[in-house]
GROMACS .gro file of C-alpha atoms in nm:
model
  193
    1UNK     CA    1  -1.827  -1.466  -5.892
    2UNK     CA    2  -2.067  -1.637  -5.682
    3UNK     CA    3  -1.979  -1.924  -5.451
    4UNK     CA    4  -2.116  -2.255  -5.547
    5UNK     CA    5  -2.379  -2.377  -5.316
    6UNK     CA    6  -2.329  -2.734  -5.206
    7UNK     CA    7  -2.632  -2.942  -5.151
    8UNK     CA    8  -2.724  -3.042  -4.804
    9UNK     CA    9  -2.573  -3.390  -4.862
   10UNK     CA   10  -2.230  -3.281  -4.740
   11UNK     CA   11  -2.301  -3.352  -4.372
   12UNK     CA   12  -2.401  -3.707  -4.472
   13UNK     CA   13  -2.050  -3.786  -4.598
   14UNK     CA   14  -1.894  -3.770  -4.250
   15UNK     CA   15  -2.187  -3.973  -4.115
   16UNK     CA   16  -2.129  -4.241  -4.378
   17UNK     CA   17  -1.760  -4.248  -4.290
   18UNK     CA   18  -1.847  -4.280  -3.924
   19UNK     CA   19  -2.081  -4.568  -3.999
   20UNK     CA   20  -1.810  -4.744  -4.200
   21UNK     CA   21  -1.563  -4.689  -3.918
   22UNK     CA   22  -1.811  -4.820  -3.664
   23UNK     CA   23  -1.872  -5.130  -3.875
   24UNK     CA   24  -1.500  -5.186  -3.906
   25UNK     CA   25  -1.456  -5.148  -3.531
   26UNK     CA   26  -1.740  -5.392  -3.468
   27UNK     CA   27  -1.584  -5.642  -3.707
   28UNK     CA   28  -1.248  -5.603  -3.537
   29UNK     CA   29  -1.407  -5.652  -3.196
   30UNK     CA   30  -1.587  -5.964  -3.318
   31UNK     CA   31  -1.265  -6.101  -3.460
   32UNK     CA   32  -1.084  -6.028  -3.135
   33UNK     CA   33  -1.359  -6.200  -2.938
   34UNK     CA   34  -1.342  -6.503  -3.166
   35UNK     CA   35  -0.965  -6.516  -3.129
   36UNK     CA   36  -0.995  -6.491  -2.752
   37UNK     CA   37  -1.252  -6.770  -2.747
   38UNK     CA   38  -1.029  -6.989  -2.962
   39UNK     CA   39  -0.733  -6.919  -2.735
   40UNK     CA   40  -0.939  -7.002  -2.428
   41UNK     CA   41  -1.056  -7.327  -2.586
   42UNK     CA   42  -0.700  -7.418  -2.677
   43UNK     CA   43  -0.582  -7.341  -2.325
   44UNK     CA   44  -0.861  -7.551  -2.177
   45UNK     CA   45  -0.774  -7.841  -2.407
   46UNK     CA   46  -0.407  -7.813  -2.316
   47UNK     CA   47  -0.491  -7.806  -1.946
   48UNK     CA   48  -0.715  -8.111  -1.982
   49UNK     CA   49  -0.442  -8.297  -2.171
   50UNK     CA   50  -0.187  -8.202  -1.906
   51UNK     CA   51  -0.421  -8.316  -1.629
   52UNK     CA   52  -0.482  -8.646  -1.807
   53UNK     CA   53  -0.110  -8.695  -1.857
   54UNK     CA   54  -0.040  -8.612  -1.496
   55UNK     CA   55  -0.302  -8.860  -1.383
   56UNK     CA   56  -0.158  -9.133  -1.599
   57UNK     CA   57   0.210  -9.059  -1.619
   58UNK     CA   58   0.438  -9.096  -1.318
   59UNK     CA   59   0.728  -8.934  -1.499
   60UNK     CA   60   0.537  -8.609  -1.547
   61UNK     CA   61   0.457  -8.616  -1.175
   62UNK     CA   62   0.827  -8.650  -1.103
   63UNK     CA   63   0.902  -8.355  -1.330
   64UNK     CA   64   0.664  -8.132  -1.136
   65UNK     CA   65   0.794  -8.264  -0.806
   66UNK     CA   66   1.153  -8.182  -0.901
   67UNK     CA   67   1.051  -7.817  -0.919
   68UNK     CA   68   0.896  -7.847  -0.572
   69UNK     CA   69   1.214  -8.021  -0.454
   70UNK     CA   70   1.429  -7.730  -0.572
   71UNK     CA   71   1.207  -7.483  -0.388
   72UNK     CA   72   1.211  -7.699  -0.077
   73UNK     CA   73   1.590  -7.729  -0.092
   74UNK     CA   74   1.626  -7.351  -0.106
   75UNK     CA   75   1.396  -7.325   0.199
   76UNK     CA   76   1.608  -7.584   0.383
   77UNK     CA   77   1.928  -7.395   0.306
   78UNK     CA   78   1.770  -7.066   0.409
   79UNK     CA   79   1.649  -7.213   0.739
   80UNK     CA   80   1.986  -7.377   0.803
   81UNK     CA   81   2.178  -7.056   0.736
   82UNK     CA   82   1.943  -6.860   0.960
   83UNK     CA   83   1.983  -7.115   1.240
   84UNK     CA   84   2.362  -7.117   1.203
   85UNK     CA   85   2.373  -6.738   1.205
   86UNK     CA   86   2.156  -6.720   1.519
   87UNK     CA   87   2.374  -6.982   1.693
   88UNK     CA   88   2.687  -6.792   1.594
   89UNK     CA   89   2.550  -6.467   1.735
   90UNK     CA   90   2.453  -6.639   2.060
   91UNK     CA   91   2.791  -6.817   2.089
   92UNK     CA   92   2.991  -6.498   2.030
   93UNK     CA   93   2.775  -6.299   2.268
   94UNK     CA   94   2.646  -6.056   2.008
   95UNK     CA   95   2.293  -6.170   2.075
   96UNK     CA   96   2.164  -6.241   2.423
   97UNK     CA   97   1.822  -6.377   2.335
   98UNK     CA   98   1.665  -6.519   2.026
   99UNK     CA   99   1.482  -6.236   1.856
  100UNK     CA  100   1.240  -6.330   1.581
  101UNK     CA  101   1.204  -6.699   1.518
  102UNK     CA  102   1.293  -6.775   1.160
  103UNK     CA  103   1.188  -7.070   0.952
  104UNK     CA  104   1.210  -7.394   1.146
  105UNK     CA  105   1.485  -7.616   1.014
  106UNK     CA  106   1.313  -7.937   1.126
  107UNK     CA  107   0.994  -7.851   0.941
  108UNK     CA  108   1.169  -7.756   0.617
  109UNK     CA  109   1.392  -8.065   0.618
  110UNK     CA  110   1.085  -8.281   0.681
  111UNK     CA  111   0.908  -8.126   0.381
  112UNK     CA  112   1.220  -8.182   0.171
  113UNK     CA  113   1.238  -8.551   0.261
  114UNK     CA  114   0.864  -8.588   0.206
  115UNK     CA  115   0.902  -8.465  -0.152
  116UNK     CA  116   1.203  -8.696  -0.197
  117UNK     CA  117   0.989  -8.990  -0.081
  118UNK     CA  118   0.712  -8.897  -0.325
  119UNK     CA  119   0.962  -8.878  -0.611
  120UNK     CA  120   1.107  -9.215  -0.513
  121UNK     CA  121   0.759  -9.368  -0.500
  122UNK     CA  122   0.667  -9.233  -0.844
  123UNK     CA  123   0.996  -9.349  -0.997
  124UNK     CA  124   0.953  -9.698  -0.848
  125UNK     CA  125   0.598  -9.707  -0.982
  126UNK     CA  126   0.718  -9.602  -1.328
  127UNK     CA  127   0.987  -9.872  -1.325
  128UNK     CA  128   0.732 -10.130  -1.213
  129UNK     CA  129   0.491 -10.026  -1.490
  130UNK     CA  130   0.768 -10.054  -1.746
  131UNK     CA  131   0.866 -10.400  -1.619
  132UNK     CA  132   0.503 -10.511  -1.630
  133UNK     CA  133   0.471 -10.384  -1.985
  134UNK     CA  134   0.785 -10.570  -2.091
  135UNK     CA  135   0.667 -10.888  -1.920
  136UNK     CA  136   0.327 -10.853  -2.081
  137UNK     CA  137   0.483 -10.816  -2.425
  138UNK     CA  138   0.707 -11.113  -2.359
  139UNK     CA  139   0.450 -11.356  -2.221
  140UNK     CA  140   0.139 -11.232  -2.400
  141UNK     CA  141   0.261 -11.102  -2.735
  142UNK     CA  142  -0.096 -11.036  -2.848
  143UNK     CA  143  -0.244 -10.690  -2.882
  144UNK     CA  144  -0.490 -10.611  -2.602
  145UNK     CA  145  -0.783 -10.378  -2.667
  146UNK     CA  146  -0.869 -10.234  -2.325
  147UNK     CA  147  -1.180 -10.055  -2.452
  148UNK     CA  148  -1.340 -10.361  -2.608
  149UNK     CA  149  -1.541 -10.585  -2.379
  150UNK     CA  150  -1.704 -10.816  -2.631
  151UNK     CA  151  -1.522 -11.008  -2.903
  152UNK     CA  152  -1.506 -10.855  -3.247
  153UNK     CA  153  -1.707 -11.033  -3.519
  154UNK     CA  154  -1.402 -11.102  -3.731
  155UNK     CA  155  -1.147 -11.088  -3.454
  156UNK     CA  156  -0.790 -11.147  -3.546
  157UNK     CA  157  -0.595 -11.418  -3.373
  158UNK     CA  158  -0.331 -11.163  -3.283
  159UNK     CA  159  -0.556 -10.956  -3.055
  160UNK     CA  160  -0.745 -10.996  -2.728
  161UNK     CA  161  -1.033 -10.812  -2.571
  162UNK     CA  162  -0.987 -10.697  -2.215
  163UNK     CA  163  -1.197 -10.978  -2.059
  164UNK     CA  164  -0.999 -11.233  -2.261
  165UNK     CA  165  -0.680 -11.073  -2.136
  166UNK     CA  166  -0.803 -11.093  -1.775
  167UNK     CA  167  -0.890 -11.461  -1.808
  168UNK     CA  168  -0.546 -11.527  -1.959
  169UNK     CA  169  -0.380 -11.349  -1.667
  170UNK     CA  170  -0.592 -11.543  -1.416
  171UNK     CA  171  -0.499 -11.873  -1.578
  172UNK     CA  172  -0.132 -11.775  -1.569
  173UNK     CA  173  -0.159 -11.688  -1.200
  174UNK     CA  174  -0.326 -12.020  -1.119
  175UNK     CA  175  -0.060 -12.201  -1.323
  176UNK     CA  176   0.212 -12.018  -1.129
  177UNK     CA  177   0.048 -12.116  -0.797
  178UNK     CA  178   0.040 -12.480  -0.906
  179UNK     CA  179   0.409 -12.468  -0.992
  180UNK     CA  180   0.486 -12.310  -0.653
  181UNK     CA  181   0.290 -12.582  -0.473
  182UNK     CA  182   0.471 -12.854  -0.671
  183UNK     CA  183   0.808 -12.703  -0.588
  184UNK     CA  184   0.717 -12.671  -0.219
  185UNK     CA  185   0.596 -13.031  -0.201
  186UNK     CA  186   0.910 -13.150  -0.382
  187UNK     CA  187   1.138 -12.965  -0.138
  188UNK     CA  188   0.941 -13.100   0.159
  189UNK     CA  189   0.966 -13.456   0.022
  190UNK     CA  190   1.341 -13.416  -0.027
  191UNK     CA  191   1.389 -13.275   0.323
  192UNK     CA  192   1.187 -13.562   0.478
  193UNK     CA  193   1.401 -13.830   0.311
   0.00000   0.00000   0.00000
């Protein structure tokens, strides 16, 4: 029996398979690149949102500062323990001179109190903002559109543009000053009599 002779097309089969594999690899690479780009865009958007929140929100600042406060407290405790240990060695005579200066206690405690002051400032600012918002809702129960500068064509009576809001606030301030002046003059008149 004679062996069948295969046509010369047989080497093309592995080449076709290689081409298919290459195409699949290219498609996978493209998909991976697209996924990476999408992830990068999402990360950038999240970072921008976080930055905007941090710029606007005092509470988020406090949250990040609490982490710094914890780190600073650990540095303070480390410096204090090192200083106490060095003083103990010197007092007991185990150490004649101070060897390597460790972290300075004064510097670390100063950093700690600085962070505490920043947290206090941000919390006070947040409380003040909340009180202003409550007062604004109480004394001006109208909705304020901070992005609108000109009146709307069919503006509702229950809303104000930002310039209208500013003029309302100015009139309230002038009214408050008038009341203060009246009260001062009344107390001066009563004290003169």
